Short mmCIF file of C-alpha atoms in Angstrom, two decimals:
data_model
loop_
_atom_site.label_atom_id
_atom_site.label_comp_id
_atom_site.label_asym_id
_atom_site.label_seq_id
_atom_site.Cartn_x
_atom_site.Cartn_y
_atom_site.Cartn_z
CA MET A 2 46.44 -51.41 8.48
CA GLU A 3 48.19 -54.02 6.38
CA VAL A 4 49.35 -52.97 2.93
CA PHE A 5 50.75 -55.47 0.45
CA LYS A 6 52.18 -54.56 -2.95
CA ARG A 7 52.76 -57.37 -5.38
CA GLY A 8 56.16 -56.57 -6.85
CA VAL A 9 55.95 -58.76 -9.94
CA LYS A 10 55.01 -56.95 -13.12
CA HIS A 11 52.69 -58.82 -15.47
CA CYS A 12 50.05 -58.12 -18.09
CA PHE A 13 47.75 -56.47 -15.53
CA GLY A 14 50.44 -54.25 -14.03
CA SER A 15 51.14 -53.99 -10.30
CA PHE A 16 48.58 -54.61 -7.57
CA LEU A 17 47.88 -52.95 -4.27
CA THR A 18 45.98 -55.07 -1.78
CA VAL A 19 44.73 -53.45 1.40
CA VAL A 20 43.16 -55.10 4.44
CA ALA A 21 41.85 -52.42 6.77
CA PRO A 22 39.03 -51.68 9.23
CA CYS A 23 38.27 -48.30 7.64
CA PHE A 24 38.35 -47.23 4.02
CA SER A 25 39.52 -43.70 4.81
CA THR A 26 42.80 -45.09 6.20
CA VAL A 27 43.83 -46.44 2.79
CA CYS A 28 43.24 -43.31 0.73
CA ALA A 29 46.62 -41.73 1.43
CA SER A 30 48.42 -44.86 0.31
CA ILE A 31 46.39 -44.98 -2.90
CA ASN A 32 46.87 -41.26 -3.59
CA GLN A 33 50.64 -41.40 -3.20
CA GLN A 34 51.32 -44.32 -5.50
CA SER A 35 50.28 -45.61 -8.91
CA PHE A 36 48.75 -49.06 -9.37
CA SER A 37 46.82 -50.52 -12.25
CA HIS A 38 44.55 -52.48 -9.89
CA VAL A 39 43.55 -51.88 -6.30
CA SER A 40 41.82 -54.42 -4.09
CA VAL A 41 40.40 -53.30 -0.75
CA SER A 42 39.00 -55.63 1.90
CA LEU A 43 36.71 -53.87 4.35
CA LYS A 44 35.03 -55.02 7.53
CA PRO A 45 31.34 -54.23 8.15
CA GLU A 46 32.16 -51.64 10.81
CA SER A 47 33.94 -49.56 8.17
CA PHE A 48 30.45 -48.55 7.04
CA ALA A 49 29.57 -47.07 10.43
CA GLY A 50 27.18 -44.20 9.95
CA LYS A 51 26.03 -45.88 6.74
CA LEU A 52 28.24 -43.77 4.51
CA SER A 53 28.03 -45.08 0.99
CA LEU A 54 30.95 -46.65 -0.83
CA LYS A 55 30.87 -43.75 -3.25
CA THR A 56 31.24 -41.29 -0.37
CA HIS A 57 34.39 -43.10 0.74
CA LEU A 58 35.74 -43.19 -2.81
CA LYS A 59 35.50 -39.38 -3.04
CA ASN A 60 38.47 -39.31 -0.65
CA ILE A 61 40.67 -40.73 -3.42
CA LYS A 62 41.98 -37.58 -5.04
CA VAL A 63 43.76 -39.19 -7.99
CA ILE A 64 42.25 -42.18 -9.73
CA ASN A 65 45.39 -43.59 -11.35
CA PHE A 66 44.40 -47.23 -11.61
CA SER A 67 42.17 -48.83 -14.20
CA ARG A 68 40.12 -51.13 -11.99
CA LEU A 69 39.10 -51.05 -8.36
CA LEU A 70 38.08 -54.31 -6.72
CA ILE A 71 36.39 -53.96 -3.36
CA TRP A 72 35.11 -56.53 -0.92
CA HIS A 73 32.40 -54.74 0.96
CA ASP A 74 29.08 -55.00 2.67
CA ASP A 75 26.21 -55.05 0.18
CA CYS A 76 24.38 -52.25 2.03
CA SER A 77 22.66 -54.68 4.42
CA TYR A 78 25.48 -54.01 6.90
CA SER A 79 25.78 -57.72 7.64
CA ASN A 80 28.78 -60.03 7.68
CA VAL A 81 28.05 -61.21 4.15
CA PHE A 82 30.47 -59.66 1.70
CA ASN A 83 30.11 -59.44 -2.06
CA LEU A 84 32.76 -58.58 -4.65
CA LYS A 85 31.95 -55.43 -6.56
CA GLU A 86 33.94 -54.33 -9.58
CA ILE A 87 33.97 -50.73 -10.79
CA ASN A 88 35.66 -50.02 -14.10
CA MET A 89 37.29 -46.67 -13.44
CA SER A 90 38.06 -46.11 -17.13
CA THR A 91 34.30 -45.94 -17.86
CA PRO A 92 32.74 -45.05 -14.49
CA LEU A 93 29.46 -43.91 -16.08
CA ALA A 94 28.75 -47.16 -17.95
CA GLY A 95 25.02 -47.82 -17.71
CA LYS A 96 24.20 -44.16 -17.03
CA LYS A 97 22.02 -42.17 -19.41
CA VAL A 98 22.36 -38.38 -19.58
CA ALA A 99 20.23 -35.80 -21.38
CA ILE A 100 21.60 -32.57 -22.85
CA LEU A 101 18.80 -30.08 -23.43
CA ALA A 102 19.51 -27.43 -26.09
CA THR A 103 18.17 -25.62 -29.11
CA ASP A 104 19.52 -23.24 -31.78
CA GLY A 105 22.08 -20.79 -30.44
CA PHE A 106 23.67 -22.99 -27.79
CA GLU A 107 27.29 -22.14 -27.01
CA GLN A 108 29.14 -24.65 -29.19
CA SER A 109 31.82 -25.73 -26.72
CA GLU A 110 29.37 -25.93 -23.81
CA LEU A 111 27.51 -28.77 -25.50
CA VAL A 112 30.32 -30.51 -27.37
CA SER A 113 32.83 -30.60 -24.51
CA PRO A 114 30.53 -31.99 -21.77
CA ARG A 115 29.09 -34.51 -24.22
CA LYS A 116 32.60 -35.79 -25.02
CA ALA A 117 33.46 -36.01 -21.32
CA LEU A 118 30.32 -38.03 -20.64
CA LEU A 119 30.84 -40.35 -23.61
CA ASP A 120 34.48 -40.88 -22.69
CA ALA A 121 33.34 -41.87 -19.19
CA GLY A 122 31.01 -44.49 -20.65
CA ALA A 123 27.65 -42.72 -20.41
CA GLU A 124 24.93 -42.81 -23.04
CA VAL A 125 24.01 -39.26 -24.10
CA ASP A 126 20.86 -37.98 -25.80
CA ILE A 127 20.50 -34.51 -27.31
CA ILE A 128 17.02 -33.29 -26.38
CA SER A 129 15.50 -30.24 -28.08
CA ILE A 130 12.26 -28.38 -28.75
CA LYS A 131 12.69 -28.73 -32.52
CA PRO A 132 13.31 -31.87 -34.61
CA GLY A 133 16.19 -32.61 -36.96
CA THR A 134 19.27 -30.61 -36.05
CA ILE A 135 20.20 -27.63 -33.91
CA ARG A 136 22.98 -25.17 -34.68
CA GLY A 137 25.49 -23.88 -32.17
CA TRP A 138 26.99 -20.42 -31.77
CA GLU A 139 30.77 -20.07 -31.76
CA ASP A 140 32.43 -16.75 -30.93
CA ASP A 141 30.63 -14.33 -33.28
CA HIS A 142 29.15 -16.70 -35.85
CA TRP A 143 26.99 -19.79 -36.25
CA GLY A 144 28.75 -23.05 -35.51
CA GLU A 145 28.15 -26.68 -36.43
CA GLU A 146 24.85 -28.54 -36.50
CA ILE A 147 24.11 -31.23 -33.94
CA LYS A 148 21.63 -34.05 -34.52
CA VAL A 149 18.62 -34.06 -32.19
CA ASP A 150 17.89 -37.47 -30.68
CA LYS A 151 14.51 -36.74 -29.10
CA LEU A 152 12.06 -33.92 -28.53
CA ALA A 153 11.33 -32.57 -25.06
CA GLN A 154 7.68 -33.47 -25.48
CA GLU A 155 8.63 -37.13 -26.04
CA VAL A 156 10.79 -37.68 -22.95
CA SER A 157 10.64 -37.65 -19.18
CA ALA A 158 13.27 -37.16 -16.47
CA VAL A 159 12.47 -40.70 -15.35
CA GLU A 160 14.39 -41.98 -18.40
CA TYR A 161 17.66 -40.23 -17.45
CA ASN A 162 20.21 -40.22 -14.66
CA ALA A 163 21.26 -36.60 -15.14
CA LEU A 164 20.74 -33.42 -17.17
CA VAL A 165 23.11 -30.90 -18.78
CA LEU A 166 22.04 -27.36 -19.69
CA PRO A 167 24.54 -25.64 -22.03
CA GLY A 168 24.64 -21.87 -22.24
CA GLY A 169 24.68 -19.41 -25.09
CA LEU A 170 22.44 -16.37 -25.21
CA PHE A 171 19.71 -17.53 -27.63
CA ASN A 172 19.46 -21.14 -26.49
CA PRO A 173 18.41 -20.81 -22.82
CA ASP A 174 16.16 -17.85 -23.56
CA ALA A 175 14.16 -19.96 -26.03
CA LEU A 176 14.08 -23.02 -23.78
CA ARG A 177 12.78 -21.15 -20.73
CA GLN A 178 9.77 -20.03 -22.74
CA ASP A 179 8.88 -23.58 -23.83
CA THR A 180 6.35 -25.47 -21.70
CA GLU A 181 7.64 -28.95 -22.57
CA ALA A 182 11.26 -28.02 -21.93
CA LYS A 183 10.33 -26.62 -18.52
CA ARG A 184 8.33 -29.74 -17.68
CA PHE A 185 11.27 -31.95 -18.62
CA VAL A 186 13.78 -30.04 -16.49
CA ASP A 187 11.39 -29.81 -13.56
CA GLY A 188 11.24 -33.61 -13.42
CA PHE A 189 14.86 -33.82 -12.25
CA PHE A 190 13.90 -32.00 -9.05
CA GLN A 191 11.71 -34.12 -6.80
CA GLU A 192 10.40 -33.32 -3.33
CA ASP A 193 12.81 -35.70 -1.62
CA TYR A 194 15.69 -35.92 -4.10
CA ILE A 195 17.40 -34.29 -7.07
CA LYS A 196 19.05 -36.04 -9.97
CA PRO A 197 22.35 -34.40 -11.01
CA VAL A 198 21.80 -31.25 -13.07
CA ALA A 199 24.70 -29.31 -14.58
CA ALA A 200 24.22 -25.82 -16.05
CA ILE A 201 26.87 -23.51 -17.46
CA CYS A 202 27.00 -19.88 -18.57
CA HIS A 203 23.38 -18.75 -19.26
CA GLY A 204 22.12 -22.31 -18.65
CA PRO A 205 20.95 -21.61 -15.06
CA TRP A 206 18.39 -19.20 -16.49
CA MET A 207 16.07 -22.16 -16.96
CA LEU A 208 16.42 -23.12 -13.29
CA ALA A 209 15.44 -19.61 -12.24
CA GLU A 210 12.45 -19.77 -14.57
CA ILE A 211 11.10 -22.95 -12.93
CA ASP A 212 11.92 -21.73 -9.40
CA LYS A 213 14.60 -24.28 -8.45
CA LEU A 214 17.28 -21.97 -7.09
CA LYS A 215 15.96 -20.86 -3.73
CA GLY A 216 18.68 -21.23 -1.12
CA ARG A 217 21.15 -22.81 -3.56
CA LYS A 218 24.73 -21.71 -4.06
CA VAL A 219 25.38 -21.22 -7.79
CA THR A 220 27.46 -19.40 -10.34
CA SER A 221 26.78 -18.38 -13.94
CA TYR A 222 27.69 -15.88 -16.63
CA PRO A 223 27.82 -12.59 -14.70
CA SER A 224 25.12 -10.86 -16.76
CA ILE A 225 22.37 -13.11 -15.33
CA ARG A 226 23.55 -12.84 -11.72
CA THR A 227 20.68 -10.52 -10.75
CA ASP A 228 18.08 -12.84 -12.29
CA LEU A 229 19.44 -15.77 -10.31
CA GLU A 230 19.61 -13.81 -7.07
CA ASN A 231 16.04 -12.62 -7.61
CA ALA A 232 15.12 -16.31 -7.89
CA GLY A 233 16.60 -16.88 -4.43
CA ALA A 234 20.08 -18.14 -5.34
CA ASN A 235 23.29 -17.40 -3.48
CA TRP A 236 25.45 -16.32 -6.44
CA VAL A 237 29.25 -16.57 -6.24
CA ASP A 238 32.00 -15.84 -8.75
CA GLU A 239 33.75 -19.21 -8.85
CA GLN A 240 34.96 -21.53 -11.60
CA VAL A 241 32.59 -24.34 -10.63
CA VAL A 242 30.07 -24.68 -7.81
CA VAL A 243 28.43 -27.87 -6.58
CA ASP A 244 25.35 -27.72 -4.36
CA ASN A 245 23.78 -31.10 -3.58
CA GLY A 246 23.83 -32.44 -7.12
CA LEU A 247 23.54 -29.08 -8.88
CA VAL A 248 26.70 -28.16 -10.81
CA THR A 249 27.14 -24.65 -12.23
CA SER A 250 29.96 -22.82 -14.02
CA ARG A 251 30.46 -19.38 -15.56
CA LYS A 252 31.86 -19.67 -19.09
CA PRO A 253 33.64 -21.89 -21.65
CA GLY A 254 36.94 -21.27 -19.88
CA ASP A 255 35.57 -23.23 -16.92
CA LEU A 256 34.73 -26.34 -18.92
CA GLN A 257 37.56 -28.52 -17.64
CA ALA A 258 36.46 -28.03 -14.03
CA PHE A 259 32.79 -28.21 -15.02
CA ASN A 260 33.22 -31.52 -16.87
CA LYS A 261 35.14 -33.07 -13.98
CA LYS A 262 32.41 -32.23 -11.46
CA LEU A 263 29.70 -33.25 -13.93
CA VAL A 264 31.15 -36.75 -14.27
CA GLU A 265 31.62 -37.03 -10.49
CA GLU A 266 28.02 -36.03 -9.75
CA VAL A 267 26.54 -38.34 -12.39
CA TRP A 268 28.60 -41.19 -10.95
CA GLU A 269 27.35 -40.45 -7.42
CA GLY A 270 23.74 -40.48 -8.58
CA ARG A 271 20.72 -38.73 -7.17
CA HIS A 272 21.00 -36.65 -4.00
CA SER A 273 18.52 -36.40 -1.15
CA GLU A 274 17.00 -32.99 -0.60
#
């Protein structure tokens, strides 16, 4: 592997340029140092096994550069290379995410993931079963109102790249009794693939209701553990759990880990079943 670092500082910062036969061989170098730009030149054989570029990028543990420029095969696995540019400051640019909620959602479990998604460049719609606004629940009292963008009856999973299900006690209980809300969520789970779905606290209740948890490893607020296990889930007490595009967490205290995995899964896109 040849590694070249341009030592001259300029308006774009320092560069790391790597010429290597395999992407995995450059990850350690990238993880150990800080560069504003990274350029990687890969040969076609570096895609042996047809692992996606995104799969290789998951090996980079710390993204501490603003732009990643990669010369790589354009998925035809030929000798024709194209330059692809990924803006790591807004990795979800062009992605559209739905947050499904109604009155009584846990305030932080909607506001915090929404901010994380917006900061990453995604477009976010608040979907509900009632028009106008919905009010959150914070600690032991009603929280702030959030504007509803669209009704569940007006939208389809086809329009979105991912779905977020906040918790709260009242919110998921109402949603799982609504036919249109259940139809909307069900659309993210297809026979041959699943679009990223992230549910926290009581949020996985909806997934149990529409029978999408069989054989899946999940976590949740402990009080609904039995309901999820009865729906066929493998419940574990962990901060965040990812199972083939399905992200689950237990409580507001897990939001930092939950948001990180949410952004990662939305960036990766839909997963094959």
